[in-house]
Amino acid sequence: MRMPRRVTRAGCVRGTVAGAAATFVLIALGCQQPTQSSPSGSPAASPSESPSASAPGTTHSRPPRTIPSVRDFAPGTGSGWRPGDNSRVVANLKGPLADEARMIADELDIEAVSGKPHRGDLSLALKHGQRGGREGYTLTVKDGSARITGADDTGVFYGTRTVKQALRSGDRVPAGVIHDWPARAQRGLNLDIARKFYSASWIEARLREMADLKLNQLGLHFSNDQAFRLQSTTHPEIVAERHLTKIEVRRIVALAQRLHITVIPEIDSPGHLGAIIDAHPQLQLRNASGTRFMGAVDISDPGAARIVDELMREYAPLFPGRYWHLGADEYLALTVKDPQASFPQLAAAAQRKYGPQATVQDLATGWLNDRAAVARSLGKQPKAWNDGFFAGGVVTPDRNIEVEYWTGRLKWPARQPEEYLSEGRKVVNLNSEYLYYVLGEPNSFFYPTGERIYEQWTPGTLRGTKPVADKELTRPDRVLGARFAVWSDQPGAQTQAQVAHGIRLPLAALAQRLWDPGKPPLSWDDFTKLADRLGV
């Protein structure tokens, strides 16, 4: 059963129940067992003492049960912290942490104020140079008060997520000091909204869930053969009847920014452009005998690049984040036995542009590099699917495009991940063996529960079920992270609500494996119980 988003003072003590059996369950989930209880089940406090104050004690605390788990915890003594009647969130409400302070105050149903913190308060502060990078934080609970510091507002925000979860799982934030930071920089969800329409409110709900898991990326695949799902002023003729308006996208992006999530737009090309081809049939790829190839544009026609570049320029201001996804997978011109003979117009264009030894592969690589140049001109870091990178040609793929490796199933022919890593490329893991949720379960896919991700997968497991042998190649600065991908191949197979339910535990499992590189501290059964209790 899902838990409500807001954590109130009353809600903080939901789990503190009488009885030895119930106490055992709560301890297993990381809840602090009260040393003394009032008739209502909450820890007793003297009339002069705030309920959040720390009671004397010598028993060392245990780390809070959170998803992802905290990486470093130095236990303290005392009863920890929870919001009492006089508790406040204290931060400079005219400074960079104002939004974080107001958000956690709203979730805890207490007041956010500027000024000096008092006993019983939760205070937030920036501490430049603090270890853990921009996403790291320190949470100190001592003498009945709690304090979160970080080098950046993102880290402080993640500290508030830990507070929120600790109160849900264990009634209070345990006394001690937490130092916490992610193992991988990129952590998120990839969502195919082209083949299945998802409402703006549905996407916003997923963002809130992602933020509580400390996930920081949402990839939006909004263009495919079936539909183009984003309002356009430069090319309104390509837009599906059911689509996101720019007002809705701005609202989604604004919420994502508040939650420290980057939205990554993707216009997949030169394949998967069927929605554009429907409006511009002259751009469709044809072979020498006139056979049309679904979703593929003729990249020898300048009009194809013109439309894609115009759309990129139109949407760049709408998505202010760092990244742009170029797609580049499954271009059908390169799936035939002899591309040069099948597509003489592409072969001729390649030779004109890149010399007499150039092939259709080189023309496709040139397309990728040209789109990457446009992305950079717009201030974006380009990404592309791994099967859009080819070896051995006249033209070399731009080395600064991040490789999104998805061809993880061994029955599919693909370049090995070691090849990209050995070339010095940076890789993001979307291994389809573990991280694909494909609606309708076609091609022997199945809906992952998250258990295999939690127990078997690692960021270095890019293809199949075995990690790359050379661990130097899969360091955090080489394999940057991972996303869990929802592909809407059979859009009617599940409702939006079913998709939300189905991806909940896989996302939680992914969050755990990307944040903490060690062995997960709980069994899968206990992890799922904790996820249910946390409402993530």
XYZ file of C-alpha atoms in Angstrom:
536
model
C 0.000 0.000 0.000
C 1.348 3.411 -0.924
C 1.911 6.015 1.796
C 0.732 9.623 1.495
C 3.382 12.084 0.342
C 3.087 14.429 3.307
C 4.766 13.385 6.546
C 2.948 15.032 9.453
C 3.893 15.052 13.115
C 1.146 12.510 13.728
C 2.294 10.454 10.764
C 5.836 10.290 12.100
C 4.690 7.997 14.881
C 2.363 5.797 12.811
C 4.682 2.827 13.110
C 5.311 3.023 16.850
C 2.924 0.334 18.070
C 2.795 -1.778 21.178
C 3.570 -5.475 21.231
C 6.754 -7.448 20.925
C 6.019 -8.839 17.465
C 5.266 -5.435 16.006
C 8.358 -3.964 17.628
C 10.482 -6.669 16.035
C 9.102 -5.864 12.586
C 9.753 -2.160 13.042
C 13.327 -2.758 14.137
C 13.875 -4.960 11.105
C 12.770 -2.065 8.941
C 15.031 0.358 10.779
C 12.527 1.965 13.149
C 13.812 3.200 16.482
C 12.218 1.365 19.388
C 10.998 3.899 21.972
C 12.567 3.513 25.378
C 9.373 4.735 27.053
C 5.927 5.261 25.584
C 2.958 7.344 26.491
C -0.535 5.833 26.193
C -0.760 7.184 22.653
C 2.294 5.176 21.644
C 4.627 8.138 21.174
C 7.698 8.626 23.380
C 6.809 10.334 26.616
C 8.059 13.895 27.146
C 8.059 16.071 30.219
C 5.844 19.176 30.142
C 8.906 21.378 29.684
C 10.465 19.277 26.961
C 9.704 19.324 23.239
C 8.883 15.842 21.848
C 11.858 16.318 19.508
C 14.358 16.690 22.318
C 16.941 13.977 22.898
C 16.443 11.918 26.033
C 19.519 10.862 27.998
C 20.789 7.422 27.064
C 23.848 5.386 26.375
C 22.490 3.051 23.687
C 24.046 3.806 20.335
C 21.638 4.489 17.515
C 21.258 2.521 14.315
C 21.360 3.974 10.792
C 17.986 4.965 9.375
C 16.295 2.637 6.932
C 16.091 4.556 3.679
C 16.087 3.903 -0.072
C 18.797 4.271 -1.106
C 20.573 3.339 2.103
C 22.949 5.886 3.609
C 26.617 5.191 2.928
C 28.297 6.318 6.135
C 26.728 6.563 9.587
C 28.498 7.355 12.855
C 26.052 6.454 15.644
C 25.237 8.825 18.440
C 23.330 8.508 21.692
C 19.915 9.771 22.577
C 16.498 9.454 21.032
C 17.280 11.323 17.810
C 15.055 13.934 16.187
C 11.491 14.211 15.046
C 9.362 17.312 14.541
C 7.681 18.489 17.725
C 5.104 21.190 18.402
C 7.744 23.922 18.411
C 10.024 22.541 15.714
C 10.863 24.618 12.663
C 12.905 24.310 9.499
C 15.544 27.031 9.698
C 17.399 28.356 6.659
C 18.024 31.651 4.918
C 14.672 32.002 3.158
C 16.133 34.659 0.892
C 19.055 32.439 -0.070
C 19.689 29.406 -2.278
C 18.109 26.923 0.154
C 14.754 28.674 0.448
C 12.961 26.215 -1.812
C 14.439 23.180 -0.068
C 13.468 24.575 3.323
C 9.894 25.332 2.345
C 9.438 21.953 0.677
C 10.549 19.860 3.643
C 8.664 22.151 6.040
C 5.492 21.580 4.025
C 6.074 17.830 4.008
C 6.634 17.768 7.766
C 3.794 20.204 8.444
C 5.992 22.658 10.338
C 7.062 26.248 9.769
C 10.031 27.388 7.671
C 11.835 30.447 9.029
C 15.044 32.414 8.717
C 17.244 33.054 11.720
C 19.114 31.148 14.363
C 18.107 27.516 14.979
C 16.814 26.503 18.408
C 16.664 23.141 20.143
C 14.202 20.898 18.287
C 14.711 22.556 14.883
C 15.878 21.137 11.564
C 18.388 23.565 10.054
C 19.773 23.682 6.524
C 23.019 25.337 5.445
C 25.528 25.375 2.622
C 29.089 24.460 3.495
C 31.370 25.105 0.573
C 34.116 22.562 0.111
C 32.303 19.874 2.066
C 33.132 16.381 0.880
C 30.767 14.410 -1.326
C 30.531 16.841 -4.229
C 27.436 18.746 -5.219
C 25.116 15.824 -4.420
C 26.673 14.887 -1.096
C 25.392 15.983 2.297
C 26.024 15.630 6.016
C 23.112 15.122 8.408
C 23.927 15.634 12.069
C 21.416 14.774 14.798
C 22.485 15.779 18.293
C 20.901 17.159 21.438
C 17.408 17.036 20.009
C 18.164 19.013 16.852
C 19.000 18.082 13.266
C 21.236 19.899 10.792
C 21.835 19.249 7.085
C 24.826 20.749 5.321
C 26.138 20.330 1.794
C 28.400 21.975 -0.736
C 25.416 22.584 -3.019
C 21.667 22.896 -2.695
C 21.272 19.503 -4.420
C 23.067 17.734 -1.601
C 21.046 19.562 1.037
C 17.869 18.554 -0.819
C 18.938 14.906 -0.713
C 19.513 15.284 3.006
C 15.894 16.355 3.381
C 14.853 13.195 1.514
C 16.729 11.145 4.079
C 14.971 12.974 6.905
C 11.592 12.385 5.289
C 12.236 8.674 4.812
C 13.774 8.168 8.257
C 10.648 9.589 9.862
C 8.482 7.228 7.852
C 10.530 4.112 8.482
C 11.538 4.635 12.078
C 9.507 7.376 13.777
C 12.553 9.640 14.091
C 15.929 10.462 12.599
C 18.484 8.574 14.710
C 21.148 10.410 16.666
C 24.527 10.483 14.958
C 26.201 11.790 11.831
C 25.414 10.697 8.270
C 27.843 11.381 5.441
C 26.164 10.434 2.179
C 26.904 10.814 -1.513
C 26.092 8.918 -4.751
C 28.372 6.353 -6.354
C 27.238 7.319 -9.899
C 26.397 10.766 -11.253
C 23.519 9.850 -13.598
C 20.514 8.036 -12.134
C 17.073 7.999 -13.606
C 14.095 6.948 -15.696
C 13.710 6.929 -19.479
C 10.119 7.266 -20.678
C 8.708 6.592 -24.155
C 5.834 9.044 -24.441
C 5.761 8.815 -28.247
C 4.091 5.419 -28.603
C 1.905 5.888 -25.516
C 0.574 9.200 -24.285
C 1.265 9.949 -20.618
C -0.428 12.930 -19.031
C 1.551 15.783 -17.533
C 0.145 15.015 -14.081
C 1.268 11.375 -14.398
C 4.789 12.471 -15.307
C 4.841 14.939 -12.407
C 3.849 12.177 -9.987
C 6.772 10.066 -11.218
C 9.127 13.018 -10.714
C 8.090 13.303 -7.072
C 8.680 9.588 -6.536
C 12.049 9.789 -8.292
C 13.163 12.694 -6.122
C 12.490 10.757 -2.925
C 14.782 8.030 -4.336
C 17.479 10.609 -5.125
C 17.170 9.938 -8.860
C 18.225 12.890 -10.984
C 17.335 12.312 -14.655
C 14.138 11.888 -16.675
C 14.644 11.060 -20.349
C 11.660 11.967 -22.550
C 11.504 10.037 -25.836
C 8.722 12.060 -27.474
C 9.241 11.265 -31.166
C 8.885 7.918 -32.913
C 7.224 6.280 -35.909
C 3.827 6.186 -34.216
C 3.547 9.764 -32.975
C 5.258 13.059 -32.181
C 3.964 14.120 -28.765
C 5.193 17.653 -28.193
C 3.593 20.878 -29.371
C 5.606 22.573 -32.121
C 5.389 26.020 -33.657
C 8.002 25.371 -36.359
C 6.375 22.121 -37.535
C 2.820 21.821 -36.199
C 1.997 19.409 -39.020
C 3.921 16.572 -37.337
C 2.276 16.775 -33.895
C -0.172 14.068 -32.751
C -3.658 15.004 -31.604
C -2.818 13.854 -28.062
C 0.361 15.638 -27.052
C 1.991 17.656 -24.320
C 1.624 21.391 -24.726
C 4.584 23.665 -24.145
C 2.821 25.031 -21.070
C 2.637 21.496 -19.677
C 6.288 20.835 -20.496
C 7.334 24.048 -18.772
C 5.391 22.934 -15.722
C 7.067 19.499 -15.812
C 10.520 21.039 -16.211
C 9.895 23.581 -13.437
C 8.893 20.817 -11.021
C 11.887 18.744 -12.089
C 14.205 21.658 -11.376
C 12.751 22.071 -7.888
C 13.356 18.349 -7.345
C 16.900 18.525 -8.758
C 16.010 16.347 -11.748
C 17.246 17.075 -15.267
C 14.794 16.407 -18.104
C 16.580 15.042 -21.183
C 14.732 15.513 -24.502
C 15.188 12.979 -27.293
C 14.400 13.312 -30.988
C 15.567 9.977 -32.366
C 17.087 10.246 -35.852
C 17.765 9.310 -38.624
C 15.568 6.296 -37.822
C 12.296 6.253 -35.893
C 11.082 9.405 -37.655
C 7.833 7.960 -38.982
C 5.703 10.744 -37.516
C 7.741 13.325 -39.423
C 7.690 11.200 -42.589
C 3.883 10.992 -42.433
C 3.796 14.765 -42.897
C 6.796 14.863 -45.259
C 6.689 11.642 -47.307
C 9.332 12.908 -49.738
C 11.931 12.444 -46.995
C 11.371 8.690 -46.588
C 14.288 6.411 -47.412
C 13.855 4.270 -50.533
C 16.204 1.677 -51.948
C 17.224 1.307 -55.592
C 14.021 -0.567 -56.438
C 11.799 2.021 -54.751
C 11.005 0.051 -51.582
C 10.262 2.337 -48.649
C 11.872 1.797 -45.250
C 9.637 2.568 -42.295
C 10.754 5.380 -40.038
C 14.031 6.048 -41.851
C 14.728 9.337 -43.598
C 16.956 9.735 -46.633
C 19.995 11.393 -45.081
C 21.260 12.445 -48.505
C 18.289 14.849 -48.674
C 19.191 18.146 -46.912
C 15.540 18.583 -46.008
C 15.737 15.763 -43.467
C 18.518 17.418 -41.473
C 16.807 20.790 -41.790
C 13.625 19.633 -40.036
C 15.457 17.841 -37.218
C 17.741 20.822 -36.601
C 14.814 23.259 -36.623
C 13.061 21.161 -33.992
C 16.205 20.986 -31.870
C 16.566 24.757 -31.984
C 12.894 25.234 -31.157
C 12.977 22.964 -28.114
C 16.382 23.816 -26.651
C 15.013 26.751 -24.588
C 12.155 24.547 -23.372
C 14.609 22.080 -21.838
C 17.251 24.126 -19.987
C 19.110 21.072 -18.689
C 22.574 20.017 -19.757
C 21.767 17.082 -22.080
C 20.245 16.380 -25.487
C 19.616 12.846 -26.754
C 20.191 12.359 -30.491
C 18.900 8.778 -30.747
C 20.817 7.330 -33.754
C 19.744 3.707 -33.228
C 18.369 1.206 -35.739
C 18.875 3.150 -38.969
C 17.480 0.638 -41.451
C 19.835 1.572 -44.296
C 22.589 -0.179 -42.352
C 20.646 -3.391 -41.704
C 20.745 -4.680 -45.289
C 23.481 -6.918 -46.718
C 24.989 -4.322 -49.095
C 24.003 -0.746 -48.185
C 26.040 0.739 -51.059
C 24.195 -1.280 -53.694
C 20.791 -0.950 -52.034
C 21.018 2.821 -51.541
C 23.138 4.302 -54.321
C 21.990 7.833 -53.473
C 23.417 7.452 -49.951
C 26.658 5.965 -51.243
C 27.102 8.818 -53.722
C 26.399 11.435 -51.031
C 28.952 9.801 -48.738
C 31.653 9.933 -51.395
C 30.883 13.535 -52.279
C 31.145 14.605 -48.656
C 33.872 12.346 -47.283
C 35.889 11.062 -50.247
C 35.945 8.046 -52.583
C 36.455 5.483 -49.802
C 33.421 6.631 -47.801
C 30.383 4.393 -47.401
C 26.783 4.651 -46.234
C 28.055 3.982 -42.711
C 30.204 7.107 -42.926
C 27.237 9.168 -44.073
C 25.257 7.944 -41.046
C 28.171 8.752 -38.750
C 28.411 12.198 -40.332
C 24.710 12.704 -39.596
C 25.327 11.841 -35.949
C 28.298 14.204 -35.720
C 26.390 17.024 -37.408
C 23.472 16.690 -34.963
C 25.953 16.615 -32.075
C 27.439 19.871 -33.356
C 23.969 21.435 -33.361
C 23.394 20.224 -29.799
C 26.657 21.780 -28.668
C 25.827 25.053 -30.403
C 22.709 25.062 -28.213
C 24.749 24.506 -25.062
C 23.902 20.810 -24.733
C 25.972 17.691 -24.043
C 24.921 15.157 -26.707
C 24.006 11.550 -26.014
C 23.233 8.719 -28.473
C 22.349 5.029 -28.438
C 25.338 2.713 -28.735
C 24.274 1.104 -32.033
C 24.655 4.496 -33.701
C 28.438 4.333 -33.178
C 30.358 2.431 -35.870
C 33.973 1.302 -36.027
C 36.332 1.118 -38.976
C 34.939 3.845 -41.190
C 36.385 6.918 -42.834
C 34.379 9.083 -40.431
C 34.826 8.537 -36.688
C 31.949 9.201 -34.281
C 32.516 12.302 -32.167
C 34.325 11.098 -29.044
C 32.505 13.553 -26.806
C 29.048 12.073 -27.401
C 27.990 10.026 -24.384
C 27.209 6.411 -25.302
C 23.891 5.101 -23.973
C 24.403 1.329 -24.044
C 21.142 -0.583 -24.444
C 21.897 -3.726 -26.513
C 22.338 -5.893 -23.451
C 20.535 -9.040 -24.550
C 23.086 -11.547 -25.789
C 20.880 -12.884 -28.578
C 21.255 -9.548 -30.359
C 24.472 -8.891 -32.296
C 26.179 -5.788 -30.992
C 29.558 -4.244 -30.357
C 30.827 -5.127 -26.916
C 30.795 -2.388 -24.274
C 34.536 -2.804 -23.812
C 35.049 -1.403 -27.308
C 33.442 1.925 -26.451
C 35.155 2.130 -23.075
C 38.556 1.275 -24.543
C 38.120 4.146 -27.001
C 37.843 6.460 -24.006
C 34.118 7.076 -24.414
C 31.836 7.756 -21.462
C 28.968 5.288 -21.169
C 25.554 5.250 -19.488
C 23.992 1.863 -18.700
C 20.538 0.980 -20.079
C 21.189 -2.760 -20.323
C 18.012 -4.204 -21.855
C 18.600 -7.499 -20.046
C 17.744 -5.788 -16.741
C 16.606 -2.212 -17.283
C 13.874 -2.466 -19.942
C 10.149 -2.377 -19.175
C 8.504 -3.048 -22.550
C 4.725 -2.757 -22.697
C 3.102 -5.959 -23.925
C 6.300 -7.964 -23.265
C 7.131 -8.537 -26.967
C 10.275 -10.323 -28.220
C 10.622 -12.383 -25.036
C 10.777 -9.323 -22.794
C 9.131 -9.585 -19.393
C 8.148 -6.976 -16.842
C 11.035 -6.750 -14.348
C 10.094 -6.782 -10.681
C 13.327 -5.142 -9.594
C 14.659 -8.222 -7.801
C 17.265 -9.044 -10.464
C 18.403 -5.414 -10.508
C 18.722 -5.432 -6.730
C 20.502 -8.771 -6.410
C 22.458 -9.227 -9.664
C 22.924 -6.055 -11.697
C 25.782 -3.594 -11.262
C 26.610 -0.382 -13.160
C 29.394 -2.341 -14.864
C 26.956 -4.984 -16.136
C 26.341 -3.442 -19.547
C 25.719 -6.497 -21.734
C 24.273 -9.808 -20.624
C 24.527 -10.721 -16.960
C 28.269 -10.460 -16.389
C 30.024 -7.187 -15.576
C 32.872 -5.906 -17.708
C 35.920 -7.821 -16.486
C 38.289 -4.853 -16.355
C 36.966 -2.792 -13.458
C 39.178 0.126 -14.445
C 36.958 0.537 -17.509
C 33.797 0.820 -15.417
C 34.896 3.341 -12.803
C 32.332 6.070 -12.012
C 34.122 8.481 -14.344
C 33.759 5.993 -17.231
C 30.336 4.394 -16.659
C 28.494 7.486 -15.506
C 25.335 5.813 -14.275
C 22.141 4.237 -15.557
C 18.475 4.778 -16.363
C 15.514 2.392 -16.204
C 13.650 2.551 -19.518
C 9.921 2.247 -20.212
C 9.208 1.458 -23.885
C 5.615 1.638 -25.086
C 5.740 -0.952 -27.875
C 2.168 -2.098 -27.216
C 0.609 1.004 -25.670
C -2.697 -0.612 -24.763
C -1.089 -3.432 -22.802
C -1.064 -1.441 -19.562
C -2.815 1.628 -18.240
C -0.841 4.568 -16.902
C -1.665 3.398 -13.379
C -0.385 -0.103 -14.137
C 2.858 1.280 -15.532
C 3.334 3.436 -12.427
C 2.816 0.414 -10.193
C 5.017 -1.830 -12.325
C 8.066 0.446 -12.379
C 7.960 1.412 -8.694
C 10.160 -1.351 -7.275
C 12.576 -1.513 -10.238
C 13.244 2.208 -9.801
C 13.808 1.733 -6.087
C 16.222 -1.123 -6.770
C 18.088 0.945 -9.356
C 18.335 3.872 -6.952
C 19.914 1.604 -4.345
C 22.501 0.137 -6.733
C 23.523 3.504 -8.182
C 23.843 5.332 -4.874
C 25.611 2.743 -2.730
C 28.178 0.539 -4.527
C 28.227 -2.085 -1.765
C 26.061 -5.134 -1.301
C 22.500 -4.069 -0.452
C 21.987 -4.231 3.319
C 18.547 -5.867 3.195
C 17.129 -9.011 1.630
C 14.824 -8.405 -1.327
C 11.804 -9.281 0.802
C 12.769 -6.770 3.492
C 13.610 -4.187 0.822
C 10.122 -4.444 -0.690
C 8.550 -4.117 2.765
C 10.645 -1.015 3.385
C 9.636 0.438 0.006
C 5.983 -0.116 0.889
C 6.455 1.562 4.260
C 8.279 4.519 2.717
C 5.737 4.918 -0.067
C 8.398 4.898 -2.785
